[in-house]
């Protein structure tokens, strides 16, 4: 089949030039499907499109647009013969969402609403949604299964919960919809080519991007937010998942959408790793130092959070393949490759 033809059914990736979307594009293409990226570039760069083309080995279709633009969505869905949507577009900074709640409700919730209307108009009713472990709020039991009670501790989390509810209502109303809500734990790492990865604006909030900047000498030291948690070494525990494993989970979900009405599925490794364990692994596999100092707990942080990923294995036939060491190695390769690209010589 000629995968470059616009007649070939395609998978639309909203937020496709972002961190996770760009990795999904590679896995979608590897699975023999045609990715079409749709992004307003509010938190990513157009240069990702060319780099994806070089990883995949052929040009990738890109539409610059906003998910709230219903007309452009409808045109894109029709012109590219879209058969399913992977919906990643959204704002994701927890702290910023507290400062600008309306921007988050507008972009994430209204944006999803407009996109669903456009999909319905075009008869495209298959969707994989980027949800988050944030919908579990403060964990009441570990590991976290999909039946764990849902709550939100930030406007960002509220928007994810609201979208999950919207999708459930839609599913009840019309059995032609096929919906999968993927709840990610902590995605980190980068593609092994070093060509795509996470590129946050300004000072990173998340652990791995900050570790990278410290290892690269751009910041003096890492602040470890809290050394007095009831965990083996006193630091917070999370379920870090390699972004390429996460991407493969989306392809598995797209391929099984026909058998689903509306299902929520965790994507995680099932293993908890503490801040100090992650820093130690990073230093060991990359042979670099990550100076760090213990600080007070960061407000709003939970002690431990990790997935029970057994439903993903059962429903999607998917499990993670990559280790924390792989995550550290691939993230560092990406950091060095992007530093080399931006250096003047
Ligand atoms: P990202 O910011 O790198 O990617 C999101 C992309 O969406 C960006 O390229 C941005 O330009 C685009 N976008 C935002 N609003 C848009 C709009 N209105 N119209 C069109 N494009 C728009 O973030 P990411 O880490 O790749 O996250 C992707 C999705 O996964 C998000 O929905 C996020 O909430 C969710 N998620 C991420 C994490 C994480 O830790 N990275 C964890 C759980 C869930
Ligand atoms: N941490 C530090 N120093 C830093 C940054 C983080 O010690 O500079 C610690 C945190 O205290 C926490 C762990 O590293 O113990 C992970 O923190 P991240 O900020 O990387 O990730 P979170 O688990 O806090 O949050 C992430 C996403 C949220 C999402 C949540 C649940 O950023 O959007 O997972 O899925 F809601």
Tab-separated table of C-alpha atoms and ligand atoms in Angstrom:
chain	number	residue	atom	x	y	z
A	1	UNK	CA	0.000	0.000	0.000
A	2	UNK	CA	1.290	3.487	-0.829
A	3	UNK	CA	1.496	5.026	2.664
A	4	UNK	CA	2.143	8.487	1.278
A	5	UNK	CA	-1.258	8.720	-0.425
A	6	UNK	CA	-3.908	10.849	1.214
A	7	UNK	CA	-6.393	8.120	0.221
A	8	UNK	CA	-4.827	5.739	2.777
A	9	UNK	CA	-6.745	5.843	6.069
A	10	UNK	CA	-4.777	7.786	8.634
A	11	UNK	CA	-4.534	8.289	12.377
A	12	UNK	CA	-4.877	11.925	13.443
A	13	UNK	CA	-2.596	12.903	16.329
A	14	UNK	CA	-3.783	16.107	17.997
A	15	UNK	CA	-0.798	17.534	19.879
A	16	UNK	CA	1.276	15.446	17.463
A	17	UNK	CA	4.420	17.592	17.526
A	18	UNK	CA	4.592	17.474	21.342
A	19	UNK	CA	6.753	15.221	23.506
A	20	UNK	CA	4.484	12.183	23.614
A	21	UNK	CA	2.722	12.775	20.278
A	22	UNK	CA	5.978	12.804	18.306
A	23	UNK	CA	6.958	9.419	19.745
A	24	UNK	CA	3.516	8.031	18.971
A	25	UNK	CA	3.895	9.221	15.362
A	26	UNK	CA	6.980	7.009	15.000
A	27	UNK	CA	5.229	3.950	16.440
A	28	UNK	CA	2.096	4.552	14.340
A	29	UNK	CA	4.254	4.619	11.192
A	30	UNK	CA	6.196	1.546	12.344
A	31	UNK	CA	2.883	-0.288	12.655
A	32	UNK	CA	2.178	0.438	8.963
A	33	UNK	CA	-0.385	3.179	9.641
A	34	UNK	CA	-0.244	6.778	8.415
A	35	UNK	CA	0.128	9.469	11.128
A	36	UNK	CA	-1.213	12.969	10.484
A	37	UNK	CA	-0.107	15.567	13.019
A	38	UNK	CA	-2.429	18.396	14.102
A	39	UNK	CA	-0.954	20.973	16.470
A	40	UNK	CA	-1.137	24.718	17.104
A	41	UNK	CA	2.555	24.720	18.170
A	42	UNK	CA	1.794	26.483	21.479
A	43	UNK	CA	4.215	24.106	23.229
A	44	UNK	CA	6.224	22.470	20.445
A	45	UNK	CA	8.203	23.306	17.339
A	46	UNK	CA	7.627	22.803	13.640
A	47	UNK	CA	11.156	21.385	13.249
A	48	UNK	CA	9.863	18.192	14.899
A	49	UNK	CA	7.979	17.420	11.665
A	50	UNK	CA	11.179	17.232	9.587
A	51	UNK	CA	12.965	15.214	12.245
A	52	UNK	CA	10.080	12.756	12.336
A	53	UNK	CA	10.328	12.460	8.562
A	54	UNK	CA	13.972	11.491	8.875
A	55	UNK	CA	13.247	8.878	11.577
A	56	UNK	CA	10.302	7.397	9.683
A	57	UNK	CA	11.955	7.614	6.274
A	58	UNK	CA	9.221	9.563	4.503
A	59	UNK	CA	7.539	12.959	4.897
A	60	UNK	CA	4.939	13.277	7.631
A	61	UNK	CA	1.700	15.215	7.122
A	62	UNK	CA	1.302	18.184	9.437
A	63	UNK	CA	-1.624	20.574	9.871
A	64	UNK	CA	-1.009	23.672	11.978
A	65	UNK	CA	-4.263	24.355	13.787
A	66	UNK	CA	-6.173	24.528	17.009
A	67	UNK	CA	-8.525	21.791	18.211
A	68	UNK	CA	-11.071	24.520	18.978
A	69	UNK	CA	-11.235	25.355	15.244
A	70	UNK	CA	-14.116	23.057	14.256
A	71	UNK	CA	-14.012	23.948	10.546
A	72	UNK	CA	-10.322	23.130	10.222
A	73	UNK	CA	-10.828	19.924	12.201
A	74	UNK	CA	-13.646	18.837	9.867
A	75	UNK	CA	-11.595	19.667	6.774
A	76	UNK	CA	-8.596	17.767	8.130
A	77	UNK	CA	-10.631	14.701	9.115
A	78	UNK	CA	-12.148	14.513	5.615
A	79	UNK	CA	-9.134	15.426	3.478
A	80	UNK	CA	-6.822	13.001	5.260
A	81	UNK	CA	-9.341	10.142	5.440
A	82	UNK	CA	-8.889	9.890	9.191
A	83	UNK	CA	-10.091	6.592	10.678
A	84	UNK	CA	-9.186	7.262	14.342
A	85	UNK	CA	-7.896	10.097	16.514
A	86	UNK	CA	-5.269	9.969	19.247
A	87	UNK	CA	-6.044	13.080	21.265
A	88	UNK	CA	-3.011	14.511	23.048
A	89	UNK	CA	-3.487	18.251	22.496
A	90	UNK	CA	-3.786	20.073	25.790
A	91	UNK	CA	-2.095	22.258	28.353
A	92	UNK	CA	-0.387	20.216	31.065
A	93	UNK	CA	1.415	22.364	33.644
A	94	UNK	CA	-0.181	21.747	37.042
A	95	UNK	CA	1.078	24.988	38.651
A	96	UNK	CA	0.099	27.133	35.671
A	97	UNK	CA	-3.393	25.587	35.753
A	98	UNK	CA	-3.853	26.959	39.291
A	99	UNK	CA	-2.943	30.457	38.041
A	100	UNK	CA	-4.964	30.269	34.794
A	101	UNK	CA	-7.862	27.853	35.319
A	102	UNK	CA	-10.032	29.324	32.567
A	103	UNK	CA	-7.276	28.888	29.982
A	104	UNK	CA	-7.097	25.198	30.974
A	105	UNK	CA	-10.866	24.668	30.855
A	106	UNK	CA	-11.060	26.439	27.505
A	107	UNK	CA	-8.132	24.714	25.844
A	108	UNK	CA	-8.557	21.224	27.275
A	109	UNK	CA	-12.309	20.827	27.864
A	110	UNK	CA	-13.838	23.199	25.286
A	111	UNK	CA	-11.145	22.094	22.831
A	112	UNK	CA	-12.067	18.437	23.299
A	113	UNK	CA	-15.774	19.264	22.975
A	114	UNK	CA	-15.223	21.074	19.647
A	115	UNK	CA	-13.057	18.229	18.401
A	116	UNK	CA	-15.685	15.603	19.309
A	117	UNK	CA	-18.378	17.605	17.497
A	118	UNK	CA	-16.196	17.727	14.398
A	119	UNK	CA	-15.470	13.995	14.631
A	120	UNK	CA	-19.173	13.219	14.986
A	121	UNK	CA	-20.017	15.387	11.963
A	122	UNK	CA	-17.440	13.484	9.898
A	123	UNK	CA	-18.454	10.031	11.152
A	124	UNK	CA	-15.056	9.468	12.821
A	125	UNK	CA	-15.983	7.935	16.172
A	126	UNK	CA	-12.810	6.152	17.278
A	127	UNK	CA	-10.657	7.940	19.841
A	128	UNK	CA	-7.754	7.280	22.186
A	129	UNK	CA	-7.468	9.968	24.864
A	130	UNK	CA	-4.364	11.052	26.831
A	131	UNK	CA	-5.546	10.918	30.412
A	132	UNK	CA	-3.308	10.882	33.446
A	133	UNK	CA	-2.732	9.179	36.774
A	134	UNK	CA	-3.559	12.600	38.189
A	135	UNK	CA	-7.254	11.532	37.986
A	136	UNK	CA	-6.613	9.215	40.975
A	137	UNK	CA	-5.826	12.187	43.247
A	138	UNK	CA	-4.107	11.199	46.498
A	139	UNK	CA	-3.538	7.405	46.187
A	140	UNK	CA	-5.608	5.474	48.727
A	141	UNK	CA	-4.085	2.096	47.882
A	142	UNK	CA	-1.106	0.906	45.840
A	143	UNK	CA	-0.598	-0.256	43.188
A	144	UNK	CA	-3.330	1.822	41.560
A	145	UNK	CA	-5.939	-0.094	39.584
A	146	UNK	CA	-8.436	1.522	37.230
A	147	UNK	CA	-11.190	1.085	39.838
A	148	UNK	CA	-9.367	3.380	42.299
A	149	UNK	CA	-11.626	6.327	43.270
A	150	UNK	CA	-11.228	9.384	41.048
A	151	UNK	CA	-10.559	12.926	42.233
A	152	UNK	CA	-8.576	15.952	41.187
A	153	UNK	CA	-6.169	18.132	43.122
A	154	UNK	CA	-5.610	20.840	40.477
A	155	UNK	CA	-7.512	22.558	37.655
A	156	UNK	CA	-5.359	20.517	35.233
A	157	UNK	CA	-6.569	17.312	36.911
A	158	UNK	CA	-10.148	18.618	36.866
A	159	UNK	CA	-9.955	19.061	33.085
A	160	UNK	CA	-8.744	15.474	32.619
A	161	UNK	CA	-11.590	14.207	34.824
A	162	UNK	CA	-14.152	16.378	33.026
A	163	UNK	CA	-13.014	15.023	29.647
A	164	UNK	CA	-13.221	11.442	30.936
A	165	UNK	CA	-16.827	12.138	32.041
A	166	UNK	CA	-17.649	13.755	28.691
A	167	UNK	CA	-16.350	10.693	26.849
A	168	UNK	CA	-18.346	8.310	29.076
A	169	UNK	CA	-21.544	10.293	28.468
A	170	UNK	CA	-20.884	10.183	24.741
A	171	UNK	CA	-20.341	6.444	24.815
A	172	UNK	CA	-23.631	5.872	26.652
A	173	UNK	CA	-25.496	8.056	24.165
A	174	UNK	CA	-24.329	6.351	20.971
A	175	UNK	CA	-22.839	2.898	20.615
A	176	UNK	CA	-21.006	3.849	17.411
A	177	UNK	CA	-18.295	5.525	19.515
A	178	UNK	CA	-15.176	3.489	20.404
A	179	UNK	CA	-13.213	5.199	23.166
A	180	UNK	CA	-10.086	4.362	25.145
A	181	UNK	CA	-8.868	6.532	28.041
A	182	UNK	CA	-5.191	5.904	28.666
A	183	UNK	CA	-4.042	7.000	32.114
A	184	UNK	CA	-0.313	7.675	31.937
A	185	UNK	CA	1.967	7.496	34.943
A	186	UNK	CA	5.299	9.401	34.563
A	187	UNK	CA	6.509	9.437	30.940
A	188	UNK	CA	10.257	10.109	30.550
A	189	UNK	CA	13.098	9.245	28.158
A	190	UNK	CA	13.357	9.875	24.447
A	191	UNK	CA	13.584	8.127	21.110
A	192	UNK	CA	16.885	6.274	20.730
A	193	UNK	CA	17.767	8.343	17.634
A	194	UNK	CA	18.249	11.413	19.863
A	195	UNK	CA	16.138	13.391	17.350
A	196	UNK	CA	12.962	13.799	19.412
A	197	UNK	CA	12.401	14.172	23.149
A	198	UNK	CA	11.024	16.455	25.828
A	199	UNK	CA	11.828	20.119	25.373
A	200	UNK	CA	10.082	22.148	28.078
A	201	UNK	CA	10.059	25.941	27.931
A	202	UNK	CA	11.817	27.768	30.787
A	203	UNK	CA	12.742	26.109	34.075
A	204	UNK	CA	11.576	22.481	34.072
A	205	UNK	CA	9.114	21.409	36.774
A	206	UNK	CA	9.454	17.687	36.260
A	207	UNK	CA	12.232	15.521	37.590
A	208	UNK	CA	13.899	14.072	34.473
A	209	UNK	CA	14.072	17.333	32.481
A	210	UNK	CA	15.615	19.026	35.524
A	211	UNK	CA	18.131	16.198	36.014
A	212	UNK	CA	19.163	16.652	32.363
A	213	UNK	CA	19.775	20.376	32.818
A	214	UNK	CA	21.836	19.789	35.966
A	215	UNK	CA	23.885	17.031	34.316
A	216	UNK	CA	24.475	19.394	31.360
A	217	UNK	CA	25.694	22.120	33.725
A	218	UNK	CA	22.827	24.515	32.998
A	219	UNK	CA	21.707	24.434	36.646
A	220	UNK	CA	24.032	24.004	39.603
A	221	UNK	CA	22.057	21.348	41.480
A	222	UNK	CA	18.814	19.440	41.690
A	223	UNK	CA	16.488	20.177	44.578
A	224	UNK	CA	15.103	16.907	45.911
A	225	UNK	CA	11.653	17.872	47.127
A	226	UNK	CA	11.383	16.029	50.439
A	227	UNK	CA	13.623	13.465	52.138
A	228	UNK	CA	11.221	12.555	54.931
A	229	UNK	CA	8.522	10.622	53.090
A	230	UNK	CA	7.625	7.174	54.478
A	231	UNK	CA	9.516	5.452	51.615
A	232	UNK	CA	12.705	3.315	51.821
A	233	UNK	CA	15.056	6.281	51.212
A	234	UNK	CA	12.679	9.087	52.246
A	235	UNK	CA	12.165	10.485	48.724
A	236	UNK	CA	9.017	10.398	46.574
A	237	UNK	CA	8.258	7.281	44.543
A	238	UNK	CA	6.801	7.319	40.996
A	239	UNK	CA	6.175	4.928	38.132
A	240	UNK	CA	8.476	6.226	35.379
A	241	UNK	CA	7.618	4.858	31.951
A	242	UNK	CA	9.757	5.118	28.808
A	243	UNK	CA	7.965	7.317	26.280
A	244	UNK	CA	8.571	4.770	23.490
A	245	UNK	CA	6.815	2.070	25.551
A	246	UNK	CA	4.009	4.547	26.195
A	247	UNK	CA	3.776	5.236	22.454
A	248	UNK	CA	3.535	1.514	21.672
A	249	UNK	CA	0.620	1.306	24.130
A	250	UNK	CA	-1.290	3.817	21.989
A	251	UNK	CA	-0.808	1.783	18.843
A	252	UNK	CA	-2.071	-1.304	20.685
A	253	UNK	CA	-5.112	0.695	21.826
A	254	UNK	CA	-5.875	2.043	18.335
A	255	UNK	CA	-5.676	-1.466	16.925
A	256	UNK	CA	-8.198	-2.743	19.491
A	257	UNK	CA	-10.641	0.176	19.529
A	258	UNK	CA	-13.267	-1.731	17.537
A	259	UNK	CA	-13.773	-4.099	20.476
A	260	UNK	CA	-14.188	-1.271	23.023
A	261	UNK	CA	-17.050	1.014	24.010
A	262	UNK	CA	-15.317	3.241	26.581
A	263	UNK	CA	-12.445	1.818	28.621
A	264	UNK	CA	-9.945	3.411	30.995
A	265	UNK	CA	-6.550	1.692	31.066
A	266	UNK	CA	-3.376	2.484	33.045
A	267	UNK	CA	-0.088	2.783	31.181
A	268	UNK	CA	2.735	2.252	33.637
A	269	UNK	CA	5.438	-0.270	34.500
A	270	UNK	CA	4.019	-1.307	37.880
A	271	UNK	CA	7.387	-0.456	39.490
A	272	UNK	CA	7.998	2.459	41.809
A	273	UNK	CA	11.326	4.323	41.667
A	274	UNK	CA	12.386	6.959	44.191
A	275	UNK	CA	13.954	10.306	43.287
A	276	UNK	CA	17.328	9.181	44.656
A	277	UNK	CA	17.124	5.852	42.791
A	278	UNK	CA	16.463	7.675	39.540
A	279	UNK	CA	19.327	10.100	40.133
A	280	UNK	CA	21.638	7.183	41.044
A	281	UNK	CA	20.686	5.245	37.892
A	282	UNK	CA	21.249	8.350	35.758
A	283	UNK	CA	24.719	8.929	37.186
A	284	UNK	CA	25.669	5.270	36.816
A	285	UNK	CA	24.575	4.632	33.234
A	286	UNK	CA	25.724	7.976	31.872
A	287	UNK	CA	28.902	8.445	33.915
A	288	UNK	CA	27.935	11.995	34.908
A	289	UNK	CA	27.323	13.679	38.242
A	290	UNK	CA	23.969	15.141	39.214
A	291	UNK	CA	24.667	17.316	42.272
A	292	UNK	CA	21.578	17.427	44.483
A	293	UNK	CA	20.417	18.863	47.787
A	294	UNK	CA	17.539	17.795	50.012
A	295	UNK	CA	14.780	20.397	50.369
A	296	UNK	CA	11.338	20.589	51.965
A	297	UNK	CA	8.476	18.726	50.365
A	298	UNK	CA	6.870	20.353	47.322
A	299	UNK	CA	3.252	21.325	48.155
A	300	UNK	CA	0.707	19.033	46.530
A	301	UNK	CA	3.109	16.103	45.963
A	302	UNK	CA	2.005	12.598	46.919
A	303	UNK	CA	4.338	10.124	48.652
A	304	UNK	CA	4.116	7.230	46.214
A	305	UNK	CA	2.257	6.547	43.018
A	306	UNK	CA	2.583	3.488	40.800
A	307	UNK	CA	0.317	1.537	38.514
A	308	UNK	CA	-1.174	-1.879	38.418
A	309	UNK	CA	-0.651	-2.346	34.658
A	310	UNK	CA	-2.336	-5.764	34.399
A	311	UNK	CA	-5.438	-4.492	32.596
A	312	UNK	CA	-3.233	-3.109	29.805
A	313	UNK	CA	-1.725	-6.550	29.313
A	314	UNK	CA	-5.130	-8.187	29.352
A	315	UNK	CA	-6.960	-5.720	27.091
A	316	UNK	CA	-4.155	-4.412	24.868
A	317	UNK	CA	-1.616	-7.246	24.966
A	318	UNK	CA	0.865	-4.538	25.960
A	319	UNK	CA	3.511	-4.300	28.653
A	320	UNK	CA	6.596	-2.137	29.046
A	321	UNK	CA	9.937	-3.380	27.718
A	322	UNK	CA	12.349	-0.664	28.826
A	323	UNK	CA	14.085	-0.127	32.169
A	324	UNK	CA	14.821	2.989	34.218
A	325	UNK	CA	18.415	2.685	32.920
A	326	UNK	CA	17.129	2.824	29.321
A	327	UNK	CA	15.081	5.924	30.211
A	328	UNK	CA	18.162	7.652	31.664
A	329	UNK	CA	20.422	6.695	28.762
A	330	UNK	CA	17.981	7.757	26.046
A	331	UNK	CA	17.087	11.025	27.799
A	332	UNK	CA	20.783	11.937	28.093
A	333	UNK	CA	21.420	11.097	24.425
A	334	UNK	CA	18.550	13.448	23.490
A	335	UNK	CA	19.904	16.216	25.741
A	336	UNK	CA	23.354	15.968	24.153
A	337	UNK	CA	22.015	15.768	20.598
A	338	UNK	CA	19.802	18.822	21.077
A	339	UNK	CA	22.671	20.751	22.683
A	340	UNK	CA	24.834	19.903	19.644
A	341	UNK	CA	22.062	21.071	17.269
A	342	UNK	CA	21.717	24.443	18.985
A	343	UNK	CA	25.445	25.076	19.473
A	344	UNK	CA	26.830	27.799	17.174
A	345	UNK	CA	29.623	25.674	15.670
B	1	LIG	P1	3.319	18.583	25.134
B	1	LIG	O1	3.006	19.940	25.636
B	1	LIG	O2	4.705	18.289	24.709
B	1	LIG	O3	2.342	18.215	23.919
B	1	LIG	C1	1.031	18.735	23.812
B	1	LIG	C2	0.891	19.354	22.425
B	1	LIG	O4	-0.435	19.868	22.271
B	1	LIG	C3	1.856	20.503	22.187
B	1	LIG	O5	2.593	20.246	21.017
B	1	LIG	C4	0.952	21.733	22.031
B	1	LIG	O6	1.489	22.655	21.116
B	1	LIG	C5	-0.357	21.099	21.570
B	1	LIG	N1	-1.577	21.834	21.897
B	1	LIG	C6	-1.942	22.309	23.113
B	1	LIG	N2	-3.136	22.914	23.010
B	1	LIG	C7	-3.548	22.781	21.716
B	1	LIG	C8	-4.697	23.185	20.998
B	1	LIG	N3	-5.682	23.879	21.582
B	1	LIG	N4	-4.792	22.873	19.686
B	1	LIG	C9	-3.805	22.196	19.068
B	1	LIG	N5	-2.678	21.796	19.695
B	1	LIG	C10	-2.555	22.088	21.014
B	1	LIG	O7	2.832	17.546	26.245
B	1	LIG	P2	3.016	15.980	26.339
B	1	LIG	O8	3.854	15.684	27.519
B	1	LIG	O9	3.391	15.422	25.023
B	1	LIG	O10	1.530	15.561	26.728
B	1	LIG	C11	0.588	15.118	25.759
B	1	LIG	C12	-0.717	14.799	26.469
B	1	LIG	O11	-0.483	13.802	27.467
B	1	LIG	C13	-1.352	15.991	27.192
B	1	LIG	O12	-2.740	15.928	27.005
B	1	LIG	C14	-0.986	15.745	28.641
B	1	LIG	O13	-1.935	16.300	29.512
B	1	LIG	C15	-1.011	14.223	28.704
B	1	LIG	N6	-0.187	13.691	29.807
B	1	LIG	C16	1.153	14.022	29.870
B	1	LIG	C17	1.924	13.563	30.942
B	1	LIG	C18	3.387	13.924	31.056
B	1	LIG	O14	3.954	13.759	32.131
B	1	LIG	N7	4.053	14.394	29.998
B	1	LIG	C19	1.349	12.739	31.917
B	1	LIG	C20	0.003	12.408	31.811
B	1	LIG	C21	-0.753	12.893	30.739
B	2	LIG	N1	11.084	16.129	42.072
B	2	LIG	C1	12.190	16.606	42.741
B	2	LIG	N2	12.852	17.688	42.224
B	2	LIG	C2	12.465	18.301	41.072
B	2	LIG	C3	11.315	17.794	40.384
B	2	LIG	C4	10.643	16.718	40.930
B	2	LIG	O1	12.569	16.088	43.781
B	2	LIG	O2	13.083	19.279	40.651
B	2	LIG	C5	10.383	14.951	42.616
B	2	LIG	C6	8.932	15.213	43.006
B	2	LIG	O3	8.861	15.723	44.309
B	2	LIG	C7	8.329	13.828	42.836
B	2	LIG	C8	9.119	13.221	41.677
B	2	LIG	O4	10.334	13.971	41.601
B	2	LIG	O5	8.559	13.049	43.973
B	2	LIG	C9	8.410	13.316	40.324
B	2	LIG	O6	8.019	14.656	40.102
B	2	LIG	P1	7.522	15.158	38.658
B	2	LIG	O7	7.247	16.615	38.782
B	2	LIG	O8	8.464	14.712	37.606
B	2	LIG	O9	6.173	14.339	38.440
B	2	LIG	P2	4.831	14.272	39.302
B	2	LIG	O10	4.614	12.845	39.674
B	2	LIG	O11	4.835	15.263	40.399
B	2	LIG	O12	3.746	14.773	38.246
B	2	LIG	C10	3.566	14.116	37.005
B	2	LIG	C11	3.071	15.108	35.951
B	2	LIG	C12	1.709	15.605	36.331
B	2	LIG	C13	0.776	14.464	36.572
B	2	LIG	C14	1.357	13.508	37.594
B	2	LIG	C15	0.503	12.276	37.744
B	2	LIG	O13	3.957	16.200	35.857
B	2	LIG	O14	1.193	16.365	35.252
B	2	LIG	O15	2.651	13.077	37.159
B	2	LIG	O16	0.422	11.611	36.527
B	2	LIG	F1	-0.405	14.954	37.046
